[in-house]
């Protein structure tokens, strides 16, 4: 039986940042995209930086939505049932960023007009893929924690069920 977290050919676990990070093989096998071809100046450092950014974006979204990230971070690392979901969220985020670009990084500054738009109006909640949003709100209520409510005060799922209108 595997000890969690663990590394394999599709994901590695970074013990310093406490996050899973996809491997280039995962992107190639799951999406058919070769990062060495897609990324400009695709040396190993650039490729790894891109994959770390994917992981950071997904984990930061979860962190921003929660009031107990240490607890969630532990669950994401240790529960074997979540490993495939984490991989799915990371793959979805790669696909999103390759398709739509890193929307969260756009400054929105129009130098020609000297305008600085409201970043929320420009970006909205467009930092992560829909899969990341959906899975984040689906998997964690099982552990008695609801991202949408930032709470553990009500019994498991009750508050999330109220939020979702069940």
PDB file of C-alpha atoms in Angstrom:
ATOM      1  CA  UNK A   1       0.000   0.000   0.000  1.00  0.00           C
ATOM      2  CA  UNK A   2       1.303   3.423  -0.945  1.00  0.00           C
ATOM      3  CA  UNK A   3       2.237   5.963   1.683  1.00  0.00           C
ATOM      4  CA  UNK A   4       0.692   9.361   0.979  1.00  0.00           C
ATOM      5  CA  UNK A   5       1.770  11.722  -0.338  1.00  0.00           C
ATOM      6  CA  UNK A   6       3.901   9.982  -2.945  1.00  0.00           C
ATOM      7  CA  UNK A   7       5.490  10.601  -6.335  1.00  0.00           C
ATOM      8  CA  UNK A   8       4.750   8.714  -9.533  1.00  0.00           C
ATOM      9  CA  UNK A   9       5.155   9.293 -13.256  1.00  0.00           C
ATOM     10  CA  UNK A  10       2.243  11.792 -13.311  1.00  0.00           C
ATOM     11  CA  UNK A  11       2.624  13.833 -10.123  1.00  0.00           C
ATOM     12  CA  UNK A  12       5.316  14.661  -7.615  1.00  0.00           C
ATOM     13  CA  UNK A  13       4.771  16.050  -4.151  1.00  0.00           C
ATOM     14  CA  UNK A  14       6.707  19.154  -3.164  1.00  0.00           C
ATOM     15  CA  UNK A  15       7.265  18.888   0.587  1.00  0.00           C
ATOM     16  CA  UNK A  16       8.389  22.507   0.860  1.00  0.00           C
ATOM     17  CA  UNK A  17       5.227  23.992  -0.640  1.00  0.00           C
ATOM     18  CA  UNK A  18       2.980  21.048   0.365  1.00  0.00           C
ATOM     19  CA  UNK A  19       1.528  20.678  -3.123  1.00  0.00           C
ATOM     20  CA  UNK A  20       1.285  18.064  -5.832  1.00  0.00           C
ATOM     21  CA  UNK A  21       2.890  19.128  -9.111  1.00  0.00           C
ATOM     22  CA  UNK A  22       2.213  17.521 -12.477  1.00  0.00           C
ATOM     23  CA  UNK A  23       5.006  15.998 -14.504  1.00  0.00           C
ATOM     24  CA  UNK A  24       5.484  16.769 -18.208  1.00  0.00           C
ATOM     25  CA  UNK A  25       4.514  13.134 -18.886  1.00  0.00           C
ATOM     26  CA  UNK A  26       1.097  13.721 -17.294  1.00  0.00           C
ATOM     27  CA  UNK A  27       0.450  16.671 -19.612  1.00  0.00           C
ATOM     28  CA  UNK A  28       1.583  14.677 -22.632  1.00  0.00           C
ATOM     29  CA  UNK A  29      -0.426  11.548 -21.763  1.00  0.00           C
ATOM     30  CA  UNK A  30      -3.593  13.308 -20.605  1.00  0.00           C
ATOM     31  CA  UNK A  31      -3.760  16.244 -23.036  1.00  0.00           C
ATOM     32  CA  UNK A  32      -1.449  15.160 -25.828  1.00  0.00           C
ATOM     33  CA  UNK A  33       0.478  18.400 -25.382  1.00  0.00           C
ATOM     34  CA  UNK A  34       4.275  18.423 -25.337  1.00  0.00           C
ATOM     35  CA  UNK A  35       5.371  21.292 -23.103  1.00  0.00           C
ATOM     36  CA  UNK A  36       8.823  21.273 -24.693  1.00  0.00           C
ATOM     37  CA  UNK A  37       7.200  22.332 -27.973  1.00  0.00           C
ATOM     38  CA  UNK A  38       4.468  24.621 -26.627  1.00  0.00           C
ATOM     39  CA  UNK A  39       6.453  26.712 -24.166  1.00  0.00           C
ATOM     40  CA  UNK A  40       8.846  29.255 -25.590  1.00  0.00           C
ATOM     41  CA  UNK A  41      12.417  28.536 -24.473  1.00  0.00           C
ATOM     42  CA  UNK A  42      11.246  25.195 -23.118  1.00  0.00           C
ATOM     43  CA  UNK A  43      14.224  24.234 -21.045  1.00  0.00           C
ATOM     44  CA  UNK A  44      13.614  22.117 -17.916  1.00  0.00           C
ATOM     45  CA  UNK A  45      13.614  25.207 -15.691  1.00  0.00           C
ATOM     46  CA  UNK A  46      10.893  26.960 -17.737  1.00  0.00           C
ATOM     47  CA  UNK A  47       8.809  23.790 -17.976  1.00  0.00           C
ATOM     48  CA  UNK A  48       9.045  23.131 -14.239  1.00  0.00           C
ATOM     49  CA  UNK A  49       8.237  26.757 -13.438  1.00  0.00           C
ATOM     50  CA  UNK A  50       5.081  26.478 -15.573  1.00  0.00           C
ATOM     51  CA  UNK A  51       3.996  23.269 -13.824  1.00  0.00           C
ATOM     52  CA  UNK A  52       4.687  24.800 -10.399  1.00  0.00           C
ATOM     53  CA  UNK A  53       2.605  27.810 -11.371  1.00  0.00           C
ATOM     54  CA  UNK A  54      -0.283  25.502 -12.290  1.00  0.00           C
ATOM     55  CA  UNK A  55      -0.090  23.841  -8.885  1.00  0.00           C
ATOM     56  CA  UNK A  56       0.266  27.157  -7.049  1.00  0.00           C
ATOM     57  CA  UNK A  57      -2.775  28.584  -8.861  1.00  0.00           C
ATOM     58  CA  UNK A  58      -5.002  25.628  -7.973  1.00  0.00           C
ATOM     59  CA  UNK A  59      -3.862  25.408  -4.348  1.00  0.00           C
ATOM     60  CA  UNK A  60      -4.097  29.194  -3.919  1.00  0.00           C
ATOM     61  CA  UNK A  61      -7.687  29.121  -5.164  1.00  0.00           C
ATOM     62  CA  UNK A  62      -8.533  26.498  -2.555  1.00  0.00           C
ATOM     63  CA  UNK A  63      -6.635  28.474   0.085  1.00  0.00           C
ATOM     64  CA  UNK A  64      -8.501  31.705  -0.735  1.00  0.00           C
ATOM     65  CA  UNK A  65     -11.820  29.922  -0.392  1.00  0.00           C
ATOM     66  CA  UNK A  66     -11.098  28.367   2.986  1.00  0.00           C
ATOM     67  CA  UNK A  67     -10.589  29.440   6.555  1.00  0.00           C
ATOM     68  CA  UNK A  68      -8.665  26.317   7.556  1.00  0.00           C
ATOM     69  CA  UNK A  69      -6.172  25.707   4.792  1.00  0.00           C
ATOM     70  CA  UNK A  70      -3.755  23.715   6.968  1.00  0.00           C
ATOM     71  CA  UNK A  71      -6.492  21.129   7.519  1.00  0.00           C
ATOM     72  CA  UNK A  72      -7.388  21.019   3.824  1.00  0.00           C
ATOM     73  CA  UNK A  73      -3.735  20.903   2.807  1.00  0.00           C
ATOM     74  CA  UNK A  74      -3.282  17.859   5.029  1.00  0.00           C
ATOM     75  CA  UNK A  75      -6.312  16.125   3.496  1.00  0.00           C
ATOM     76  CA  UNK A  76      -5.159  16.853  -0.049  1.00  0.00           C
ATOM     77  CA  UNK A  77      -1.772  15.316   0.717  1.00  0.00           C
ATOM     78  CA  UNK A  78      -2.832  12.308   2.752  1.00  0.00           C
ATOM     79  CA  UNK A  79      -6.162  10.993   1.448  1.00  0.00           C
ATOM     80  CA  UNK A  80      -5.572   8.482  -1.335  1.00  0.00           C
ATOM     81  CA  UNK A  81      -9.103   8.940  -2.637  1.00  0.00           C
ATOM     82  CA  UNK A  82      -8.352  12.545  -3.589  1.00  0.00           C
ATOM     83  CA  UNK A  83      -5.199  11.940  -5.597  1.00  0.00           C
ATOM     84  CA  UNK A  84      -7.050  11.375  -8.894  1.00  0.00           C
ATOM     85  CA  UNK A  85      -9.208  14.442  -8.268  1.00  0.00           C
ATOM     86  CA  UNK A  86      -6.140  16.576  -7.625  1.00  0.00           C
ATOM     87  CA  UNK A  87      -4.603  15.282 -10.836  1.00  0.00           C
ATOM     88  CA  UNK A  88      -7.823  16.077 -12.707  1.00  0.00           C
ATOM     89  CA  UNK A  89      -7.864  19.631 -11.323  1.00  0.00           C
ATOM     90  CA  UNK A  90      -4.209  20.191 -12.241  1.00  0.00           C
ATOM     91  CA  UNK A  91      -4.665  18.788 -15.769  1.00  0.00           C
ATOM     92  CA  UNK A  92      -7.762  20.934 -16.235  1.00  0.00           C
ATOM     93  CA  UNK A  93      -5.808  23.998 -15.111  1.00  0.00           C
ATOM     94  CA  UNK A  94      -3.011  23.238 -17.603  1.00  0.00           C
ATOM     95  CA  UNK A  95      -5.571  22.967 -20.383  1.00  0.00           C
ATOM     96  CA  UNK A  96      -7.221  26.208 -19.241  1.00  0.00           C
ATOM     97  CA  UNK A  97      -3.945  28.122 -19.107  1.00  0.00           C
ATOM     98  CA  UNK A  98      -2.756  26.779 -22.461  1.00  0.00           C
ATOM     99  CA  UNK A  99      -6.082  27.716 -24.053  1.00  0.00           C
ATOM    100  CA  UNK A 100      -6.898  31.018 -22.339  1.00  0.00           C
ATOM    101  CA  UNK A 101      -3.503  32.091 -21.082  1.00  0.00           C
ATOM    102  CA  UNK A 102      -2.685  33.196 -17.581  1.00  0.00           C
ATOM    103  CA  UNK A 103      -5.620  35.575 -17.185  1.00  0.00           C
ATOM    104  CA  UNK A 104      -4.713  36.185 -13.552  1.00  0.00           C
ATOM    105  CA  UNK A 105      -1.373  37.643 -14.648  1.00  0.00           C
ATOM    106  CA  UNK A 106      -2.756  40.305 -16.962  1.00  0.00           C
ATOM    107  CA  UNK A 107      -2.253  43.778 -15.570  1.00  0.00           C
ATOM    108  CA  UNK A 108      -5.028  45.303 -17.653  1.00  0.00           C
ATOM    109  CA  UNK A 109      -3.072  48.528 -17.983  1.00  0.00           C
ATOM    110  CA  UNK A 110      -3.695  50.291 -21.267  1.00  0.00           C
ATOM    111  CA  UNK A 111      -0.505  52.309 -21.766  1.00  0.00           C
ATOM    112  CA  UNK A 112      -1.819  54.039 -24.882  1.00  0.00           C
ATOM    113  CA  UNK A 113      -4.799  55.462 -22.985  1.00  0.00           C
ATOM    114  CA  UNK A 114      -3.204  55.607 -19.539  1.00  0.00           C
ATOM    115  CA  UNK A 115      -6.085  53.608 -18.053  1.00  0.00           C
ATOM    116  CA  UNK A 116      -6.067  51.233 -15.100  1.00  0.00           C
ATOM    117  CA  UNK A 117      -9.218  49.095 -15.131  1.00  0.00           C
ATOM    118  CA  UNK A 118     -10.783  47.403 -12.139  1.00  0.00           C
ATOM    119  CA  UNK A 119      -8.970  44.058 -12.063  1.00  0.00           C
ATOM    120  CA  UNK A 120     -11.945  42.161 -10.689  1.00  0.00           C
ATOM    121  CA  UNK A 121     -14.160  43.406 -13.520  1.00  0.00           C
ATOM    122  CA  UNK A 122     -11.515  42.351 -16.008  1.00  0.00           C
ATOM    123  CA  UNK A 123     -10.652  38.967 -14.531  1.00  0.00           C
ATOM    124  CA  UNK A 124     -13.661  38.020 -12.471  1.00  0.00           C
ATOM    125  CA  UNK A 125     -13.177  34.526 -11.144  1.00  0.00           C
ATOM    126  CA  UNK A 126     -11.201  33.568 -14.236  1.00  0.00           C
ATOM    127  CA  UNK A 127      -8.060  32.456 -12.424  1.00  0.00           C
ATOM    128  CA  UNK A 128      -8.924  28.772 -12.442  1.00  0.00           C
ATOM    129  CA  UNK A 129     -10.754  26.337 -14.668  1.00  0.00           C
ATOM    130  CA  UNK A 130     -14.364  25.384 -14.045  1.00  0.00           C
ATOM    131  CA  UNK A 131     -13.199  21.900 -13.067  1.00  0.00           C
ATOM    132  CA  UNK A 132     -11.076  23.318 -10.257  1.00  0.00           C
ATOM    133  CA  UNK A 133     -14.055  25.293  -8.924  1.00  0.00           C
ATOM    134  CA  UNK A 134     -16.460  22.361  -9.228  1.00  0.00           C
ATOM    135  CA  UNK A 135     -14.159  19.734  -7.726  1.00  0.00           C
ATOM    136  CA  UNK A 136     -13.074  22.007  -4.886  1.00  0.00           C
ATOM    137  CA  UNK A 137     -16.680  22.476  -3.835  1.00  0.00           C
ATOM    138  CA  UNK A 138     -17.538  18.821  -4.356  1.00  0.00           C
ATOM    139  CA  UNK A 139     -14.798  16.889  -2.562  1.00  0.00           C
ATOM    140  CA  UNK A 140     -14.223  18.809   0.643  1.00  0.00           C
ATOM    141  CA  UNK A 141     -17.718  18.698   2.178  1.00  0.00           C
ATOM    142  CA  UNK A 142     -17.105  14.980   2.638  1.00  0.00           C
ATOM    143  CA  UNK A 143     -14.606  15.961   5.327  1.00  0.00           C
ATOM    144  CA  UNK A 144     -17.041  18.253   7.099  1.00  0.00           C
ATOM    145  CA  UNK A 145     -15.635  21.387   5.520  1.00  0.00           C
ATOM    146  CA  UNK A 146     -17.414  23.517   2.972  1.00  0.00           C
ATOM    147  CA  UNK A 147     -15.388  25.921   0.840  1.00  0.00           C
ATOM    148  CA  UNK A 148     -18.443  27.877  -0.198  1.00  0.00           C
ATOM    149  CA  UNK A 149     -19.281  28.675   3.409  1.00  0.00           C
ATOM    150  CA  UNK A 150     -15.776  28.802   4.931  1.00  0.00           C
ATOM    151  CA  UNK A 151     -17.093  26.938   7.895  1.00  0.00           C
ATOM    152  CA  UNK A 152     -16.969  23.737   9.866  1.00  0.00           C
ATOM    153  CA  UNK A 153     -19.598  24.890  12.354  1.00  0.00           C
ATOM    154  CA  UNK A 154     -22.587  23.000  10.960  1.00  0.00           C
ATOM    155  CA  UNK A 155     -22.807  19.236  10.641  1.00  0.00           C
ATOM    156  CA  UNK A 156     -21.161  17.666   7.601  1.00  0.00           C
ATOM    157  CA  UNK A 157     -22.802  18.771   4.354  1.00  0.00           C
ATOM    158  CA  UNK A 158     -25.686  20.604   6.020  1.00  0.00           C
ATOM    159  CA  UNK A 159     -24.308  24.068   5.397  1.00  0.00           C
ATOM    160  CA  UNK A 160     -23.132  23.160   1.901  1.00  0.00           C
ATOM    161  CA  UNK A 161     -26.551  21.721   1.133  1.00  0.00           C
ATOM    162  CA  UNK A 162     -28.154  25.001   2.241  1.00  0.00           C
ATOM    163  CA  UNK A 163     -25.735  26.959   0.054  1.00  0.00           C
ATOM    164  CA  UNK A 164     -26.472  24.840  -2.987  1.00  0.00           C
ATOM    165  CA  UNK A 165     -30.232  24.904  -2.415  1.00  0.00           C
ATOM    166  CA  UNK A 166     -30.779  21.222  -1.648  1.00  0.00           C
TER     167      UNK A 166
END
